Amino acid sequence: SELSLKQTVTMGTSRMFRIFVVLGSAFMILLIIIYWDDVSVPHLYLHTPVSPGPKVAHPPPKPRPHTSRTPSFLSDIDAFVNQFLEPGTGEPTDTAPADTGNQSEKAEERYVPRREWKIHLSPVAAELRERQEQRRRLLQEVCANESVAFPGKNRSFDEIPNKELDHLIVDDRHGIIYCYVPKVACSNWKRIMIVLSESLLTDGVPQRDPLAVPRELVHNTSMHFTFSKFWKRYAKLARHLMKVKLKKYTKFLFVRDPFVRLISAYRNKFEMPNEDFYRRFGQLMLRRYGNQPTPPASVDKAFSLGIHPSFSHFIQYLLDPQTEKAMPFNEHWRQVYRLCHPCQIQYDFVGHLETAEEDAEHLLRLLRVDNVVEFPTSGRNLTSSSWEADWFSMVPAETRRELYKLYEPDFRLFGYDRPDSLLNE
């Protein structure tokens, strides 16, 4: 009887264990369903059509044959994501659903076209298409050229730290990824990304005018969804979903002559009063290179005394080995190859500030959003490349050559000529 009692207890324990396993599995499945419903479905690449294309009837999807084989986890994710990512026409924006007479009234309410595509009577100029082909080809050639070396060139995308992906802004509504480069019209392109993503509402209505976006919101990180935020939203799936988007979306950036960009950064941050940059960088430059052991405590006091870092001090700061031992370069003078990773990301469009109006019109047309938004024209005093000689006149020739070495990868990658007139004096 004692043996029978033990067997009964053992069977009861085993039965309870199986019950707990079944309940635990059911609970985990429920959690997964809730997670996908709450996190992934609202955020995963849902192209809400902003500029619907011509009405094209699509054949009904073919039923998938039932199979008992369980696909791999990542294959499931890819299949789930692709159903949202695949555009009907292969274009960056989705097409409108077919116009059928027997659609229900509810279905018609669900889809309300906002605007039609802009009709272009002529194709994009061959010169503009060839310009982009040359710029993309140059990037590929320089990245493949072993004689051109710079930090991070040969690493894979997976090896790029998450914090270095914070300049890649994603617009899931139109399938766009923009890598912004400070001092290269990035304020206006950020305005356009805000309008396209509809992340700014005015009285419940998405803002449509880029210039109406308040300046304090343009650079507010909460207004932009960047790759660096993927970890918080998608956790372990983040890197995989980044790769999916990089493969599916149209990726672009704008650049300018590296030396002219540095002049523009100096003018904006140090030639005009800027309390933040004065405290973070200006005081340090004055102490190290300006013979000012105790510089004024505020930028207003400094400017009232006629004290501010010179352009030569700024260049010394960039070349000082101690600078990046303390912290990485600020984004306003960090090299483009470190901001946008052109050897790991195959950009579809490379704009130059020197041809900004033509490139912007071409890009917006390529993205098929030129009916939704226009690139704002700037009336501000832009830094000109013809000023380089004047700005560098007080910088020794050897220092100029060292500076060129620091920014040479950007010159080479984006097709800017070596400034021999500055370097060979």
Short mmCIF file of N, CA and C in Angstrom, two decimals, residues 179-269:
data_model
loop_
_atom_site.label_atom_id
_atom_site.label_comp_id
_atom_site.label_asym_id
_atom_site.label_seq_id
_atom_site.Cartn_x
_atom_site.Cartn_y
_atom_site.Cartn_z
N CYS A 179 19.90 60.83 -43.73
CA CYS A 179 21.02 61.06 -42.81
C CYS A 179 21.34 62.54 -42.83
N TYR A 180 21.08 63.21 -41.72
CA TYR A 180 21.28 64.66 -41.71
C TYR A 180 22.72 65.01 -41.31
N VAL A 181 23.25 65.99 -42.02
CA VAL A 181 24.61 66.49 -41.78
C VAL A 181 24.48 67.96 -41.38
N PRO A 182 24.79 68.33 -40.13
CA PRO A 182 24.69 69.72 -39.72
C PRO A 182 25.52 70.64 -40.61
N LYS A 183 25.00 71.83 -40.83
CA LYS A 183 25.58 72.86 -41.70
C LYS A 183 25.49 72.49 -43.18
N VAL A 184 24.55 71.59 -43.51
CA VAL A 184 24.29 71.27 -44.92
C VAL A 184 22.76 71.27 -45.12
N ALA A 185 22.15 72.42 -44.88
CA ALA A 185 20.71 72.60 -45.06
C ALA A 185 19.89 71.58 -44.27
N CYS A 186 20.43 71.08 -43.18
CA CYS A 186 19.72 70.02 -42.46
C CYS A 186 18.47 70.55 -41.77
N SER A 187 18.41 71.84 -41.42
CA SER A 187 17.21 72.38 -40.79
C SER A 187 16.01 72.27 -41.72
N ASN A 188 16.21 72.63 -42.98
CA ASN A 188 15.10 72.57 -43.93
C ASN A 188 14.72 71.13 -44.27
N TRP A 189 15.70 70.24 -44.36
CA TRP A 189 15.37 68.84 -44.63
C TRP A 189 14.68 68.20 -43.43
N LYS A 190 15.05 68.59 -42.23
CA LYS A 190 14.34 68.10 -41.05
C LYS A 190 12.90 68.60 -41.05
N ARG A 191 12.70 69.84 -41.47
CA ARG A 191 11.33 70.36 -41.58
C ARG A 191 10.51 69.51 -42.54
N ILE A 192 11.11 69.16 -43.67
CA ILE A 192 10.41 68.34 -44.66
C ILE A 192 10.09 66.97 -44.08
N MET A 193 11.02 66.37 -43.34
CA MET A 193 10.77 65.06 -42.74
C MET A 193 9.64 65.13 -41.71
N ILE A 194 9.55 66.24 -40.98
CA ILE A 194 8.46 66.42 -40.02
C ILE A 194 7.12 66.49 -40.75
N VAL A 195 7.09 67.23 -41.86
CA VAL A 195 5.85 67.35 -42.63
C VAL A 195 5.45 65.99 -43.21
N LEU A 196 6.41 65.28 -43.79
CA LEU A 196 6.09 64.00 -44.43
C LEU A 196 5.65 62.95 -43.41
N SER A 197 6.28 62.93 -42.26
CA SER A 197 5.94 61.93 -41.24
C SER A 197 4.68 62.31 -40.45
N GLU A 198 4.22 63.57 -40.66
CA GLU A 198 3.04 64.07 -39.95
C GLU A 198 3.20 63.96 -38.43
N SER A 199 4.40 64.25 -37.97
CA SER A 199 4.67 64.17 -36.53
C SER A 199 4.32 65.46 -35.80
N LEU A 200 3.95 66.51 -36.54
CA LEU A 200 3.55 67.77 -35.92
C LEU A 200 2.12 68.09 -36.32
N LEU A 201 1.24 68.20 -35.33
CA LEU A 201 -0.16 68.51 -35.58
C LEU A 201 -0.47 69.92 -35.10
N THR A 202 -1.24 70.64 -35.91
CA THR A 202 -1.74 71.96 -35.54
C THR A 202 -3.25 71.90 -35.50
N ASP A 203 -3.82 72.05 -34.31
CA ASP A 203 -5.27 71.89 -34.13
C ASP A 203 -5.76 70.55 -34.66
N GLY A 204 -4.96 69.52 -34.42
CA GLY A 204 -5.33 68.17 -34.83
C GLY A 204 -5.07 67.86 -36.28
N VAL A 205 -4.54 68.83 -37.04
CA VAL A 205 -4.29 68.64 -38.48
C VAL A 205 -2.78 68.64 -38.71
N PRO A 206 -2.24 67.67 -39.49
CA PRO A 206 -0.80 67.65 -39.76
C PRO A 206 -0.32 68.93 -40.42
N GLN A 207 0.80 69.44 -39.94
CA GLN A 207 1.41 70.63 -40.52
C GLN A 207 1.90 70.33 -41.93
N ARG A 208 1.54 71.17 -42.91
CA ARG A 208 1.90 70.94 -44.32
C ARG A 208 2.97 71.89 -44.84
N ASP A 209 3.22 72.97 -44.12
CA ASP A 209 4.20 73.97 -44.57
C ASP A 209 5.50 73.81 -43.80
N PRO A 210 6.58 73.41 -44.46
CA PRO A 210 7.85 73.22 -43.72
C PRO A 210 8.31 74.46 -42.98
N LEU A 211 8.12 75.63 -43.57
CA LEU A 211 8.59 76.86 -42.94
C LEU A 211 7.74 77.25 -41.73
N ALA A 212 6.57 76.63 -41.58
CA ALA A 212 5.72 76.90 -40.42
C ALA A 212 6.10 76.05 -39.21
N VAL A 213 7.02 75.12 -39.39
CA VAL A 213 7.49 74.31 -38.25
C VAL A 213 8.35 75.20 -37.36
N PRO A 214 7.99 75.38 -36.10
CA PRO A 214 8.76 76.26 -35.22
C PRO A 214 10.23 75.84 -35.12
N ARG A 215 11.09 76.82 -35.09
CA ARG A 215 12.53 76.55 -35.08
C ARG A 215 12.94 75.68 -33.89
N GLU A 216 12.29 75.89 -32.73
CA GLU A 216 12.67 75.12 -31.55
C GLU A 216 12.28 73.65 -31.67
N LEU A 217 11.39 73.32 -32.61
CA LEU A 217 10.99 71.93 -32.80
C LEU A 217 11.80 71.23 -33.89
N VAL A 218 12.42 72.01 -34.76
CA VAL A 218 13.14 71.41 -35.90
C VAL A 218 14.20 70.44 -35.41
N HIS A 219 14.96 70.84 -34.41
CA HIS A 219 16.06 70.00 -33.90
C HIS A 219 15.69 69.27 -32.62
N ASN A 220 14.41 69.26 -32.27
CA ASN A 220 13.96 68.53 -31.10
C ASN A 220 13.95 67.03 -31.43
N THR A 221 14.69 66.25 -30.67
CA THR A 221 14.84 64.83 -30.99
C THR A 221 13.52 64.07 -30.92
N SER A 222 12.57 64.59 -30.14
CA SER A 222 11.29 63.90 -30.03
C SER A 222 10.48 63.97 -31.32
N MET A 223 10.85 64.87 -32.23
CA MET A 223 10.12 65.03 -33.48
C MET A 223 10.58 64.06 -34.56
N HIS A 224 11.69 63.37 -34.32
CA HIS A 224 12.28 62.51 -35.35
C HIS A 224 12.50 61.10 -34.81
N PHE A 225 12.15 60.12 -35.62
CA PHE A 225 12.37 58.71 -35.26
C PHE A 225 13.66 58.25 -35.95
N THR A 226 14.72 58.09 -35.17
CA THR A 226 16.02 57.73 -35.72
C THR A 226 16.36 56.27 -35.41
N PHE A 227 17.35 55.76 -36.13
CA PHE A 227 17.80 54.38 -35.90
C PHE A 227 18.21 54.15 -34.44
N SER A 228 18.78 55.16 -33.83
CA SER A 228 19.26 54.99 -32.45
C SER A 228 18.11 54.75 -31.47
N LYS A 229 16.86 55.04 -31.88
CA LYS A 229 15.70 54.81 -31.02
C LYS A 229 15.09 53.43 -31.21
N PHE A 230 15.60 52.67 -32.17
CA PHE A 230 15.02 51.36 -32.46
C PHE A 230 15.11 50.41 -31.27
N TRP A 231 16.22 50.51 -30.52
CA TRP A 231 16.42 49.56 -29.41
C TRP A 231 15.30 49.68 -28.40
N LYS A 232 14.89 50.91 -28.12
CA LYS A 232 13.84 51.11 -27.12
C LYS A 232 12.51 50.56 -27.61
N ARG A 233 12.25 50.65 -28.90
CA ARG A 233 10.96 50.23 -29.43
C ARG A 233 10.93 48.74 -29.80
N TYR A 234 12.01 48.26 -30.41
CA TYR A 234 11.98 46.90 -30.96
C TYR A 234 12.89 45.90 -30.25
N ALA A 235 13.66 46.38 -29.25
CA ALA A 235 14.51 45.49 -28.46
C ALA A 235 15.43 44.65 -29.35
N LYS A 236 15.41 43.33 -29.19
CA LYS A 236 16.36 42.47 -29.90
C LYS A 236 16.14 42.44 -31.41
N LEU A 237 14.97 42.85 -31.85
CA LEU A 237 14.69 42.87 -33.29
C LEU A 237 15.22 44.13 -33.97
N ALA A 238 15.75 45.07 -33.19
CA ALA A 238 16.09 46.39 -33.72
C ALA A 238 17.04 46.32 -34.91
N ARG A 239 18.18 45.64 -34.73
CA ARG A 239 19.19 45.63 -35.79
C ARG A 239 18.66 44.94 -37.05
N HIS A 240 17.89 43.87 -36.87
CA HIS A 240 17.33 43.17 -38.02
C HIS A 240 16.35 44.07 -38.78
N LEU A 241 15.52 44.82 -38.06
CA LEU A 241 14.57 45.69 -38.71
C LEU A 241 15.26 46.88 -39.37
N MET A 242 16.36 47.35 -38.81
CA MET A 242 17.14 48.39 -39.49
C MET A 242 17.58 47.91 -40.87
N LYS A 243 18.08 46.68 -40.93
CA LYS A 243 18.56 46.14 -42.20
C LYS A 243 17.42 46.01 -43.20
N VAL A 244 16.24 45.61 -42.71
CA VAL A 244 15.09 45.49 -43.61
C VAL A 244 14.74 46.85 -44.20
N LYS A 245 14.74 47.88 -43.36
CA LYS A 245 14.41 49.22 -43.84
C LYS A 245 15.48 49.75 -44.79
N LEU A 246 16.74 49.49 -44.46
CA LEU A 246 17.82 49.94 -45.34
C LEU A 246 17.70 49.30 -46.73
N LYS A 247 17.20 48.09 -46.77
CA LYS A 247 17.04 47.39 -48.04
C LYS A 247 15.84 47.92 -48.82
N LYS A 248 14.77 48.26 -48.11
CA LYS A 248 13.50 48.61 -48.76
C LYS A 248 13.33 50.11 -49.02
N TYR A 249 13.87 50.95 -48.15
CA TYR A 249 13.57 52.37 -48.21
C TYR A 249 14.55 53.12 -49.10
N THR A 250 14.16 54.35 -49.49
CA THR A 250 15.04 55.24 -50.25
C THR A 250 15.87 56.04 -49.27
N LYS A 251 17.20 55.96 -49.42
CA LYS A 251 18.13 56.57 -48.47
C LYS A 251 18.85 57.75 -49.14
N PHE A 252 18.90 58.88 -48.44
CA PHE A 252 19.59 60.04 -49.04
C PHE A 252 20.31 60.85 -47.97
N LEU A 253 21.25 61.66 -48.45
CA LEU A 253 21.97 62.61 -47.60
C LEU A 253 22.40 63.78 -48.47
N PHE A 254 22.73 64.90 -47.83
CA PHE A 254 23.27 66.08 -48.52
C PHE A 254 24.61 66.43 -47.88
N VAL A 255 25.58 66.81 -48.72
CA VAL A 255 26.92 67.13 -48.25
C VAL A 255 27.35 68.46 -48.86
N ARG A 256 28.52 68.95 -48.42
CA ARG A 256 29.10 70.16 -49.01
C ARG A 256 30.61 70.09 -48.87
N ASP A 257 31.31 71.01 -49.49
CA ASP A 257 32.77 71.07 -49.39
C ASP A 257 33.17 71.05 -47.92
N PRO A 258 34.02 70.09 -47.50
CA PRO A 258 34.34 69.95 -46.07
C PRO A 258 34.93 71.19 -45.42
N PHE A 259 35.82 71.89 -46.12
CA PHE A 259 36.42 73.09 -45.53
C PHE A 259 35.38 74.21 -45.41
N VAL A 260 34.52 74.35 -46.40
CA VAL A 260 33.48 75.38 -46.34
C VAL A 260 32.49 75.06 -45.21
N ARG A 261 32.22 73.79 -45.00
CA ARG A 261 31.35 73.39 -43.88
C ARG A 261 31.97 73.80 -42.55
N LEU A 262 33.28 73.65 -42.40
CA LEU A 262 33.94 74.06 -41.16
C LEU A 262 33.83 75.57 -40.96
N ILE A 263 34.02 76.33 -42.04
CA ILE A 263 33.88 77.79 -41.93
C ILE A 263 32.47 78.15 -41.49
N SER A 264 31.48 77.48 -42.09
CA SER A 264 30.09 77.74 -41.74
C SER A 264 29.82 77.41 -40.27
N ALA A 265 30.37 76.29 -39.79
CA ALA A 265 30.19 75.91 -38.39
C ALA A 265 30.81 76.95 -37.47
N TYR A 266 32.00 77.42 -37.80
CA TYR A 266 32.66 78.43 -36.97
C TYR A 266 31.84 79.71 -36.93
N ARG A 267 31.40 80.17 -38.12
CA ARG A 267 30.64 81.42 -38.18
C ARG A 267 29.37 81.33 -37.32
N ASN A 268 28.69 80.21 -37.40
CA ASN A 268 27.41 80.05 -36.72
C ASN A 268 27.55 79.88 -35.22
N LYS A 269 28.59 79.20 -34.79
CA LYS A 269 28.71 78.83 -33.37
C LYS A 269 29.65 79.72 -32.56
#
